[in-house]
């Protein structure tokens, strides 16, 4: 799909897929119960090579001129209701993308790839601070 293209009498505005990915990542990370966004194996390699800390990690966006689909790969906190967290992620991400870009979000697929226990979360936060 092509990047979003907004035409006006003053010219055009193009929104890169990566921008939509960052919007989705910021929105998803604010949902209670979301422990982290997962990029899988390729993202883990990028993190090891020092290319981590981007908010599009674990997100794939396909954006056209007027519509977008989003795939999110997340880990949730132990003890939360996974269906409730996933539904909230879908709602928040859709609202953020549509509000900021004007794109119509057709589909948001939430892939739960792990559960993070509180001790793991503390270790992960400490690793990021170091």
C-alpha positions as a printed Julia matrix, in Angstrom:
130×3 Matrix{Float64}:
  0.0     0.0    0.0
  1.07    3.57  -0.57
  1.77    6.05   2.2
 -1.11    8.27   3.3
 -1.38   11.25   0.99
 -3.41   14.31   1.9
 -3.98   16.73  -0.97
 -4.96   20.36  -0.51
 -4.76   23.55  -2.54
 -1.43   24.26  -0.83
  0.21   20.94  -1.7
  0.3    17.46  -0.23
  1.2    15.85   3.07
  2.64   12.35   3.19
  2.68   10.36   6.43
  5.27    7.59   6.56
  4.23    4.16   7.83
  6.9     4.55  10.54
  5.09    7.61  11.9
  1.86    5.64  12.19
  3.84    2.85  13.89
  5.16    5.27  16.5
  1.66    6.63  17.15
  0.38    3.06  17.62
  3.31    2.19  19.89
  2.86    5.21  22.13
 -0.87    4.57  22.45
 -0.5     0.83  23.13
  2.22    1.34  25.73
 -0.1     3.54  27.78
 -2.74    0.81  28.18
 -2.7    -0.72  31.69
 -1.67   -4.36  31.48
  0.63   -3.96  28.48
  4.08   -4.89  29.73
  6.02   -4.33  26.52
  5.91   -4.26  22.76
  7.71   -7.24  21.22
  9.54   -7.11  17.95
 10.33  -10.81  17.91
 13.64  -12.23  16.73
 14.53   -9.49  14.22
 13.77   -6.77  16.75
 15.88   -8.53  19.38
 18.83   -8.49  16.98
 18.31   -4.78  16.29
 18.27   -4.1   20.04
 21.53   -6.03  20.49
 23.08   -3.93  17.74
 22.11   -0.74  19.56
 19.16    0.18  17.42
 16.57   -0.33  20.13
 14.4     2.1   22.07
 12.07    2.94  19.23
  8.35    3.09  19.78
  7.56    1.21  16.59
  9.11   -1.99  17.95
  6.59   -4.82  17.69
  4.3    -2.97  15.3
  3.63   -3.4   11.61
  1.5    -0.89   9.73
  0.2    -0.96   6.19
 -1.18    2.45   5.32
 -2.86    3.47   2.12
 -4.14    6.85   1.06
 -7.15    6.73   3.38
 -6.95    3.5    5.38
 -4.55    1.54   7.55
 -4.2    -1.87   9.13
 -2.07   -2.49  12.2
 -0.42   -5.59  13.66
  0.81   -5.28  17.25
  2.97   -7.81  19.06
  2.83   -7.36  22.83
  3.51   -8.99  26.16
  1.01   -8.5   28.97
  1.43   -8.37  32.71
  0.72  -11.56  34.6
 -2.77  -11.61  36.12
 -4.55   -9.27  33.71
 -7.5   -10.24  31.55
 -5.85  -10.73  28.17
 -9.08  -10.2   26.15
 -9.8    -6.96  28.03
 -6.27   -5.62  27.55
 -6.29   -6.55  23.84
 -9.66   -4.86  23.29
 -8.48   -1.71  25.08
 -5.3    -1.67  22.96
 -7.42   -1.89  19.81
 -9.65    0.99  20.95
 -6.81    3.28  22.07
 -4.63    2.65  19.02
 -7.53    3.2   16.61
 -8.48    6.45  18.3
 -4.88    7.73  18.32
 -4.18    6.91  14.66
 -7.48    8.24  13.36
 -7.23   11.38  15.49
 -3.66   12.23  14.53
 -3.57   11.16  10.87
 -7.14   11.22   9.58
 -6.71    7.65   8.33
 -9.53    5.18   8.78
 -8.21    2.16  10.69
 -9.7    -0.97   9.17
 -8.14   -3.58  11.42
 -5.95   -3.84  14.5
 -4.58   -7.31  15.15
 -3.18   -7.78  18.65
 -0.78  -10.7   18.98
 -0.01  -11.69  22.58
  3.52  -13.07  22.56
  4.25  -13.34  26.22
  3.43  -12.74  29.85
  5.72  -10.65  32.02
  5.89  -11.24  35.75
  6.52   -8.3   38.07
 10.1    -9.4   38.8
 10.78   -9.56  35.04
  9.35   -6.06  34.59
 11.65   -4.62  37.25
 14.67   -6.32  35.68
 13.69   -5.04  32.22
 13.32   -1.47  33.52
 16.68   -1.67  35.27
 18.34   -3.0   32.09
 16.95   -0.07  30.08
 18.24    2.43  32.64
 21.77    1.02  32.54
